[in-house]
Coordinates of C-alpha atoms in Angstrom, one line a residue:
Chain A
X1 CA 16.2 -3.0 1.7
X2 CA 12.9 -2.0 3.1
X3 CA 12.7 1.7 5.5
X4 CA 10.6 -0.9 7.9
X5 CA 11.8 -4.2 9.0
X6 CA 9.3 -7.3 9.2
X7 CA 10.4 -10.6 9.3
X8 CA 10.2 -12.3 5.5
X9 CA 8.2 -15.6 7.2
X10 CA 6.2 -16.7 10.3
X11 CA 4.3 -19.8 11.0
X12 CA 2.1 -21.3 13.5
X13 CA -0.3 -24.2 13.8
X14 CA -4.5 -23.5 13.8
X15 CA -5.5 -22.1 17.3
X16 CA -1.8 -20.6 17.6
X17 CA -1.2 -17.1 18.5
X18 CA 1.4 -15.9 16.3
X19 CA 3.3 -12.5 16.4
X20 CA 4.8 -10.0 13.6
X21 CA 7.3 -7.3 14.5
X22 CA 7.8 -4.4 12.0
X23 CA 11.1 -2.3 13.3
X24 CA 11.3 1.1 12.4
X25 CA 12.6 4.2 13.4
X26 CA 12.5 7.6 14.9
X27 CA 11.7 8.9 11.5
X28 CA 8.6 6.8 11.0
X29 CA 7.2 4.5 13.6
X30 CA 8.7 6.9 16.2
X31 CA 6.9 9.7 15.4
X32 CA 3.6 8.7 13.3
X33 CA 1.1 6.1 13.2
X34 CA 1.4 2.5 11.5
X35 CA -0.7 0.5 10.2
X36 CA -1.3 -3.1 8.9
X37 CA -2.0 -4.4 5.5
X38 CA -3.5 -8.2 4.9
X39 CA -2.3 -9.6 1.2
X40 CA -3.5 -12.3 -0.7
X41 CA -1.3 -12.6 -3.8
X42 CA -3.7 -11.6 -6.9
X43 CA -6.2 -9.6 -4.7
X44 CA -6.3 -6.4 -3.5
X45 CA -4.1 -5.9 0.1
X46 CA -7.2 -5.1 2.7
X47 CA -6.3 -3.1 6.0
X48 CA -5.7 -5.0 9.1
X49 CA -5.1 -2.2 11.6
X50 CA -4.6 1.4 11.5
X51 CA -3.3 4.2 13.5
X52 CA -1.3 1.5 15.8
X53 CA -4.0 -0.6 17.1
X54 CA -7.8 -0.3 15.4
X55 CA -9.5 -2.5 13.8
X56 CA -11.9 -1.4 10.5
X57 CA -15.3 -2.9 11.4
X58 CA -15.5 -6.3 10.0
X59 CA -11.8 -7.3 10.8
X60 CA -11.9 -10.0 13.6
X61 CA -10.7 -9.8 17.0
X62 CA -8.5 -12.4 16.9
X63 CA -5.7 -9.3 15.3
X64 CA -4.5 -6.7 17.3
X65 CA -1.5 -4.0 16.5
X66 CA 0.5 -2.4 19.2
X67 CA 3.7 0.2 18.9
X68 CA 5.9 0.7 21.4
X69 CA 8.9 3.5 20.8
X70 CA 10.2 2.7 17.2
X71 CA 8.8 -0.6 16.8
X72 CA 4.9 -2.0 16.0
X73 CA 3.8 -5.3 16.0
X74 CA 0.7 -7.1 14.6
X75 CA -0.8 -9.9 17.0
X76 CA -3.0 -13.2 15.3
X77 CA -4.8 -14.8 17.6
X78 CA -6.7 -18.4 17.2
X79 CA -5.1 -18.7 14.2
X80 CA -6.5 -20.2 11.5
X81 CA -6.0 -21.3 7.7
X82 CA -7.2 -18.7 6.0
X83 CA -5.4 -16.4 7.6
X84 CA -2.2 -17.2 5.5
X85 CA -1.3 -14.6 3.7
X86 CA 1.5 -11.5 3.5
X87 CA 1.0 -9.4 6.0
X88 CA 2.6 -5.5 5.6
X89 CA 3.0 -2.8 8.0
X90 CA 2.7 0.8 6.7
X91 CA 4.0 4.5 8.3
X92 CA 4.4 8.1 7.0
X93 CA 8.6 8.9 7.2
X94 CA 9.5 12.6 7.9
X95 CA 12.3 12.5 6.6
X96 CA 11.5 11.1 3.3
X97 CA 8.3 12.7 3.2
X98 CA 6.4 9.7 2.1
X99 CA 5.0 6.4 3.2
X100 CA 7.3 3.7 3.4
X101 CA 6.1 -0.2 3.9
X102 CA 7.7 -3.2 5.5
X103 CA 9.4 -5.9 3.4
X104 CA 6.4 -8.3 4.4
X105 CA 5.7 -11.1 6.6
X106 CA 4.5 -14.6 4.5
X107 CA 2.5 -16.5 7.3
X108 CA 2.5 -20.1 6.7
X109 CA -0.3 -22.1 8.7
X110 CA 1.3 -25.3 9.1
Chain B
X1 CA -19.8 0.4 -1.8
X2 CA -15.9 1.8 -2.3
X3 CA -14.8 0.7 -5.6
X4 CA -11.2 1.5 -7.3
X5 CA -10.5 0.4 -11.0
X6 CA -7.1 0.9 -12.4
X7 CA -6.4 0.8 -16.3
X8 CA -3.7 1.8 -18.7
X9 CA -1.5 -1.3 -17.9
X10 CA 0.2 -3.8 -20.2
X11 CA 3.7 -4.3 -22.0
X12 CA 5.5 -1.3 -23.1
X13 CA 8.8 -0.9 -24.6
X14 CA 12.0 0.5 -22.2
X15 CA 11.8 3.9 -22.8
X16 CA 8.5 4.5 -23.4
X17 CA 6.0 6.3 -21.4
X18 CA 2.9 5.3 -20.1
X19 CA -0.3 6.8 -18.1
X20 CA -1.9 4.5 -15.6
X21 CA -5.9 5.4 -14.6
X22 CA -7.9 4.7 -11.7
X23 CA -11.5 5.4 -11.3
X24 CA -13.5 5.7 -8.6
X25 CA -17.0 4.9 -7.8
X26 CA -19.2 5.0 -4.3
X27 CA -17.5 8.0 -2.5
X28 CA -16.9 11.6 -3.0
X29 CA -13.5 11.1 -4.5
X30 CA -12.7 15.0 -4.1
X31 CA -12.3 14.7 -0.4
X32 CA -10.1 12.3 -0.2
X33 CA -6.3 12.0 -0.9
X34 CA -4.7 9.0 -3.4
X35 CA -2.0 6.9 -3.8
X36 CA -0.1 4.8 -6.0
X37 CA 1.7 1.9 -4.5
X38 CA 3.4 -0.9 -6.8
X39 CA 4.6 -4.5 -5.8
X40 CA 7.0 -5.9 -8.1
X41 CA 7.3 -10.0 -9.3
X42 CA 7.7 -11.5 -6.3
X43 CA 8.6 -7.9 -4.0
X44 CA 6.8 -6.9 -1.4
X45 CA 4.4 -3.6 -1.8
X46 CA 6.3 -0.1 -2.6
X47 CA 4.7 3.0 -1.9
X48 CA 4.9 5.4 -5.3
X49 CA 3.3 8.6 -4.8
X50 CA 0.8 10.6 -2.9
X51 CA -1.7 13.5 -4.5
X52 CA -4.5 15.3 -1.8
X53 CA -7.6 16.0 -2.1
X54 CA -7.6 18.8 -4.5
X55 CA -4.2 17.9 -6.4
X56 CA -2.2 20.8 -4.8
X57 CA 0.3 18.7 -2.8
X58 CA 2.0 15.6 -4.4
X59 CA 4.3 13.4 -2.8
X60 CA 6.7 10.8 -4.8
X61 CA 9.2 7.7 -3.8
X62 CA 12.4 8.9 -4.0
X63 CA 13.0 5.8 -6.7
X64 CA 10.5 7.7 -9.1
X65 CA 11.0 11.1 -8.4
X66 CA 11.4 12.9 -12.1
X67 CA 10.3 10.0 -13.7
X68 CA 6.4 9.7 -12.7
X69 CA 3.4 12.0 -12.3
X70 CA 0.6 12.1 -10.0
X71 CA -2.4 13.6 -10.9
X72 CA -6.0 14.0 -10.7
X73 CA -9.6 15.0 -12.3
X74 CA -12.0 15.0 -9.2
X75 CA -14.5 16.2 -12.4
X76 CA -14.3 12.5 -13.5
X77 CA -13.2 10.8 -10.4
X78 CA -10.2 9.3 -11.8
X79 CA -6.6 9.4 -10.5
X80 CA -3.8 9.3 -13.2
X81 CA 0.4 8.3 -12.9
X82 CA 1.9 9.4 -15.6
X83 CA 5.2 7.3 -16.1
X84 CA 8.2 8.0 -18.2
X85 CA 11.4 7.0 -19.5
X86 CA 10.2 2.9 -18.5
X87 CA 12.5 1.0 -17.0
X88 CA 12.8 -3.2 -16.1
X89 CA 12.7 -2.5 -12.7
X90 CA 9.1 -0.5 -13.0
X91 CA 7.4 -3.8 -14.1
X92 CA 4.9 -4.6 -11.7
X93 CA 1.7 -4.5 -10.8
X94 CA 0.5 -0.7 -9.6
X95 CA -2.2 -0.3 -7.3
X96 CA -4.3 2.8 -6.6
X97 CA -5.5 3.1 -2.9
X98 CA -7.6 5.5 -0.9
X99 CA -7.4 8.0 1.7
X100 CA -4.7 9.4 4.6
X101 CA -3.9 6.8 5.4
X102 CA -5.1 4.1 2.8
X103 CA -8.1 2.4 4.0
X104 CA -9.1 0.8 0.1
X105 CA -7.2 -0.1 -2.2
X106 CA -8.0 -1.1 -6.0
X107 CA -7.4 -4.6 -8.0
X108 CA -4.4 -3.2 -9.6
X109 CA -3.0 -3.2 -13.4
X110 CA 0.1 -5.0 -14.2
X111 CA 3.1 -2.7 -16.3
X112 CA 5.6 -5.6 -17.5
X113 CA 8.5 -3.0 -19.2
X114 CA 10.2 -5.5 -21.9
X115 CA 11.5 -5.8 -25.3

């Protein structure tokens, strides 16, 4: 069982806008920053969104992050096939003292 | 361009130990912190451990704790784990990844712990 809570699957058609929640708690996403991790299986995971809702230059607009109290989610936009991938959300926990990840999200782009 | 290489992987006996490298090329690897994360067949990714810029703090997963060993040489820009005692459950594929918080991360090196 993962610290962070995502979804194991979401789907959408191309053009869709499709949501990912990552549920946390006062320990992590409560207190620190999260971020957002795009994986293709075999590749390196590239990041998506970091501290809640920024986007590395070169990541498209069409993603977005947000947090709210305990809880983050990561927005895709215009969806499209390539984006279909695992999708991760990342935060330091204080009480563990480390960084604990989400279970992951597998998007399927029906 | 940021590049991450990771090495030391492959099939090792339960029980045995085994160091993991990762070198980096195009930044100044002594400023920045470094982590190990792992994603195990068909698992989602697992934070491992944390060292800081100049090795004096290191952080581990709970699951590893006493068992692995973080460590640097910002002489020779490579990151090291150190990992002992192997177990079934450490087989997977261990990534090395940049900064606070990770921004790059490497190709990774696959540790399949078997018989």
């Amino acid at each position: 069982q993962s610290v962070l809570t995502q979804p194991p699957s979401a789907s959408g058609t191309p053009g869709q806008r499709v949501t990912i929640s990552c549920a946390g708690s006062s320990s992590n996403i409560g207190r620190n920053i999260v971020n957002w991790y795009q994986h293709f299986p075999g590749t390196a995971p590239k990041r998506l969104i970091y501290s809640n809702n920024q986007r590395p230059s070169g990541v498209p607009d069409r993603f977005s992050g947000s947090k709210s109290g305990t809880s983050a989610s990561l927005a895709i936009s215009g969806l499209q096939s390539e984006d279909e991938a695992d999708y991760y959300c990342a935060s330091w926990d204080d009480s563990l003292n480390g960084w604990v990840f989400g279970g992951g999200t597998k998007l399927t782009v029906l | 361009q940021v590049q991450l290489v990771e090495s030391g992987g492959g099939v090792v006996q339960p029980g045995r130990s085994l160091r993991l490298s990762c070198t980096a090329s195009g930044f100044t690897f002594s400023t920045y912190a470094v982590h190990w994360v792992r994603q195990a067949p068909g698992k989602g990714l697992e934070w491992v451990a944390l060292v800081s810029n100049d090795g004096s703090n290191k952080y581990y997963a709970d699951s590893v704790k006493g068992r692995f060993t973080v460590s640097r040489d910002n002489s020779k820009n490579t990151l090291y784990l150190q990992i002992n005692s192997l177990r079934a459950a450490d087989t997977a594929v261990y990534y090395c990844a940049r900064a606070e918080p990770i921004d790059y991360w490497g190709q990774g090196t696959l540790v399949t712990v078997s018989s």
